[in-house]
PDB file of C-alpha atoms in Angstrom:
ATOM      1  CA  MET A   4       0.177   0.384   0.539  1.00 64.00           C
ATOM      2  CA  ILE A   5       1.738   3.447  -0.699  1.00 64.00           C
ATOM      3  CA  SER A   6       0.092   6.948   0.914  1.00 63.00           C
ATOM      4  CA  LYS A   7       0.442   9.716  -0.492  1.00 65.00           C
ATOM      5  CA  SER A   8      -0.859  13.029   1.170  1.00 65.00           C
ATOM      6  CA  LEU A   9      -1.507  16.418  -0.980  1.00 62.00           C
ATOM      7  CA  LYS A  10      -2.713  20.306   0.189  1.00 59.00           C
ATOM      8  CA  ARG A  11      -5.604  21.401  -1.647  1.00 57.00           C
ATOM      9  CA  VAL A  12      -7.013  25.032  -1.289  1.00 63.00           C
ATOM     10  CA  SER A  13     -10.913  24.480  -2.172  1.00 82.00           C
ATOM     11  CA  PHE A  14     -13.086  21.447  -1.241  1.00 87.00           C
ATOM     12  CA  ARG A  15     -15.101  21.352  -3.616  1.00 89.00           C
ATOM     13  CA  ALA A  16     -12.320  21.857  -5.751  1.00 88.00           C
ATOM     14  CA  LEU A  17     -11.236  18.786  -4.349  1.00 89.00           C
ATOM     15  CA  ALA A  18     -14.727  16.649  -4.723  1.00 91.00           C
ATOM     16  CA  ARG A  19     -14.568  17.993  -8.369  1.00 89.00           C
ATOM     17  CA  TYR A  20     -10.664  16.601  -8.941  1.00 87.00           C
ATOM     18  CA  CYS A  21     -11.757  13.573  -7.263  1.00 88.00           C
ATOM     19  CA  LEU A  22     -15.410  12.472  -9.643  1.00 90.00           C
ATOM     20  CA  ARG A  23     -13.510  13.692 -12.353  1.00 81.00           C
ATOM     21  CA  ALA A  24     -16.556  15.995 -12.856  1.00 55.00           C
ATOM     22  CA  GLY A  25     -17.679  16.896 -16.649  1.00 51.00           C
ATOM     23  CA  GLN A  26     -14.159  14.175 -17.825  1.00 59.00           C
ATOM     24  CA  GLU A  27     -15.430  12.244 -20.831  1.00 56.00           C
ATOM     25  CA  GLY A  28     -14.319   8.956 -19.892  1.00 58.00           C
ATOM     26  CA  ALA A  29     -13.950   9.101 -16.422  1.00 61.00           C
ATOM     27  CA  LYS A  30     -14.450   6.168 -13.939  1.00 81.00           C
ATOM     28  CA  ALA A  31     -14.696   7.517 -10.741  1.00 88.00           C
ATOM     29  CA  ALA A  32     -17.163   6.823  -7.680  1.00 90.00           C
ATOM     30  CA  VAL A  33     -18.392   7.461  -4.327  1.00 94.00           C
ATOM     31  CA  ILE A  34     -17.340   3.996  -2.327  1.00 95.00           C
ATOM     32  CA  GLY A  35     -17.765   4.891   1.265  1.00 95.00           C
ATOM     33  CA  GLY A  36     -17.295   7.110   4.432  1.00 95.00           C
ATOM     34  CA  SER A  37     -19.654   9.114   6.329  1.00 94.00           C
ATOM     35  CA  MET A  38     -20.801  11.625   4.405  1.00 95.00           C
ATOM     36  CA  ALA A  39     -24.393  11.018   2.606  1.00 94.00           C
ATOM     37  CA  GLY A  40     -23.270  12.676  -0.593  1.00 93.00           C
ATOM     38  CA  ARG A  41     -22.258  11.704  -4.115  1.00 92.00           C
ATOM     39  CA  THR A  42     -22.028  15.191  -6.495  1.00 92.00           C
ATOM     40  CA  PRO A  43     -18.959  17.446  -5.998  1.00 92.00           C
ATOM     41  CA  ASP A  44     -22.070  19.451  -5.462  1.00 93.00           C
ATOM     42  CA  GLU A  45     -24.094  17.458  -2.677  1.00 95.00           C
ATOM     43  CA  LEU A  46     -20.285  16.902  -0.634  1.00 95.00           C
ATOM     44  CA  SER A  47     -19.815  20.637  -0.990  1.00 93.00           C
ATOM     45  CA  ALA A  48     -23.097  21.544   0.603  1.00 94.00           C
ATOM     46  CA  GLU A  49     -22.747  18.599   3.156  1.00 93.00           C
ATOM     47  CA  TYR A  50     -19.241  19.813   4.010  1.00 91.00           C
ATOM     48  CA  ARG A  51     -20.042  23.221   4.288  1.00 90.00           C
ATOM     49  CA  PHE A  52     -23.083  23.069   7.147  1.00 90.00           C
ATOM     50  CA  LEU A  53     -20.549  20.419   9.582  1.00 85.00           C
ATOM     51  CA  ARG A  54     -17.436  23.216   8.872  1.00 84.00           C
ATOM     52  CA  ALA A  55     -19.885  26.150  10.100  1.00 89.00           C
ATOM     53  CA  LEU A  56     -19.995  24.863  13.606  1.00 89.00           C
ATOM     54  CA  ARG A  57     -16.337  24.943  14.156  1.00 85.00           C
ATOM     55  CA  PRO A  58     -15.994  28.498  12.210  1.00 83.00           C
ATOM     56  CA  SER A  59     -12.261  29.173  13.978  1.00 87.00           C
ATOM     57  CA  LEU A  60     -10.763  25.806  12.376  1.00 80.00           C
ATOM     58  CA  ARG A  61      -8.388  27.166  10.339  1.00 78.00           C
ATOM     59  CA  ARG A  62      -7.261  23.242   8.393  1.00 78.00           C
ATOM     60  CA  ALA A  63     -10.822  21.348   8.088  1.00 82.00           C
ATOM     61  CA  THR A  64      -9.928  19.388   5.034  1.00 85.00           C
ATOM     62  CA  ALA A  65      -7.376  16.650   4.285  1.00 86.00           C
ATOM     63  CA  HIS A  66      -6.672  14.943   1.211  1.00 89.00           C
ATOM     64  CA  VAL A  67      -4.965  11.430   0.861  1.00 91.00           C
ATOM     65  CA  SER A  68      -4.724   8.816  -1.645  1.00 89.00           C
ATOM     66  CA  LEU A  69      -3.946   4.917  -1.308  1.00 92.00           C
ATOM     67  CA  SER A  70      -3.300   3.209  -4.188  1.00 89.00           C
ATOM     68  CA  ALA A  71      -2.495  -0.944  -3.871  1.00 86.00           C
ATOM     69  CA  ALA A  72       1.215  -1.404  -4.632  1.00 84.00           C
ATOM     70  CA  PRO A  73       2.494  -2.991  -8.060  1.00 81.00           C
ATOM     71  CA  GLY A  74       2.048  -6.661  -7.873  1.00 83.00           C
ATOM     72  CA  ASP A  75      -0.339  -6.671  -5.570  1.00 85.00           C
ATOM     73  CA  ARG A  76      -3.738  -8.520  -6.338  1.00 86.00           C
ATOM     74  CA  SER A  77      -6.591  -6.865  -7.307  1.00 86.00           C
ATOM     75  CA  LEU A  78      -8.997  -5.294  -5.260  1.00 91.00           C
ATOM     76  CA  SER A  79     -13.134  -4.968  -4.695  1.00 94.00           C
ATOM     77  CA  ASP A  80     -14.853  -1.906  -4.038  1.00 95.00           C
ATOM     78  CA  ASP A  81     -15.280  -3.994  -0.262  1.00 97.00           C
ATOM     79  CA  ASP A  82     -11.341  -4.056  -0.050  1.00 96.00           C
ATOM     80  CA  TRP A  83     -11.112  -0.416  -0.775  1.00 95.00           C
ATOM     81  CA  ARG A  84     -13.416   0.135   1.786  1.00 96.00           C
ATOM     82  CA  ALA A  85     -11.866  -2.053   4.823  1.00 97.00           C
ATOM     83  CA  ILE A  86      -8.790   0.342   4.107  1.00 95.00           C
ATOM     84  CA  GLY A  87      -9.997   3.361   3.902  1.00 96.00           C
ATOM     85  CA  GLU A  88     -11.455   2.469   7.309  1.00 96.00           C
ATOM     86  CA  ARG A  89      -8.932   1.304   9.306  1.00 96.00           C
ATOM     87  CA  PHE A  90      -6.693   4.238   7.454  1.00 95.00           C
ATOM     88  CA  MET A  91      -8.969   6.852   9.328  1.00 95.00           C
ATOM     89  CA  GLN A  92      -8.956   4.903  12.424  1.00 96.00           C
ATOM     90  CA  GLU A  93      -5.545   4.207  13.104  1.00 95.00           C
ATOM     91  CA  MET A  94      -5.006   7.357  11.921  1.00 93.00           C
ATOM     92  CA  GLY A  95      -7.565   9.066  14.358  1.00 93.00           C
ATOM     93  CA  PHE A  96      -9.859  10.485  12.358  1.00 91.00           C
ATOM     94  CA  ALA A  97     -12.885   8.203  11.786  1.00 90.00           C
ATOM     95  CA  ASP A  98     -14.977  10.977  14.059  1.00 91.00           C
ATOM     96  CA  CYS A  99     -14.223  12.948  10.973  1.00 89.00           C
ATOM     97  CA  GLN A 100     -16.437  13.954   8.199  1.00 91.00           C
ATOM     98  CA  TYR A 101     -14.190  11.300   4.890  1.00 94.00           C
ATOM     99  CA  VAL A 102     -15.446  10.040   1.765  1.00 96.00           C
ATOM    100  CA  PHE A 103     -13.888   6.654  -0.272  1.00 96.00           C
ATOM    101  CA  VAL A 104     -14.094   7.414  -4.316  1.00 95.00           C
ATOM    102  CA  ARG A 105     -12.425   5.378  -6.419  1.00 93.00           C
ATOM    103  CA  HIS A 106     -10.162   5.763  -9.232  1.00 88.00           C
ATOM    104  CA  ARG A 107     -10.065   2.775 -12.019  1.00 80.00           C
ATOM    105  CA  ASP A 108      -9.028   4.826 -15.019  1.00 63.00           C
ATOM    106  CA  SER A 109      -5.265   4.402 -14.139  1.00 64.00           C
ATOM    107  CA  GLU A 110      -2.785   1.402 -13.981  1.00 72.00           C
ATOM    108  CA  ASN A 111      -2.403   2.400 -10.549  1.00 77.00           C
ATOM    109  CA  ASP A 112      -5.372   1.825  -8.922  1.00 83.00           C
ATOM    110  CA  HIS A 113      -6.146   4.185  -6.127  1.00 89.00           C
ATOM    111  CA  VAL A 114      -8.243   5.360  -3.482  1.00 93.00           C
ATOM    112  CA  HIS A 115      -8.835   8.790  -2.266  1.00 93.00           C
ATOM    113  CA  ILE A 116     -10.255  10.133   1.024  1.00 93.00           C
TER     114      ILE A 116
END
């Protein structure tokens, strides 16, 4: 398993990137998490609602992608969900808002959190 953390300014821009809104042939899908939204707009509205409860919080968004290592077996959505849930628990983020978005459009099978 390979992890990569990135900084993003806007949650909406991050949601659009992860879900590849408007990109033809994109193979991205929400496969789990603690948020109800399934589109960038739905996720952004949900994020803004809860973000308003903590206006003093400076950095409210984190973005991590987890990738299968070369040679790993093919992982199902259930496998990725279990890996993501374990990651969130062990990193201390289990009580936060989060969404898992799987990308199947490259040679590198991965999930964005």
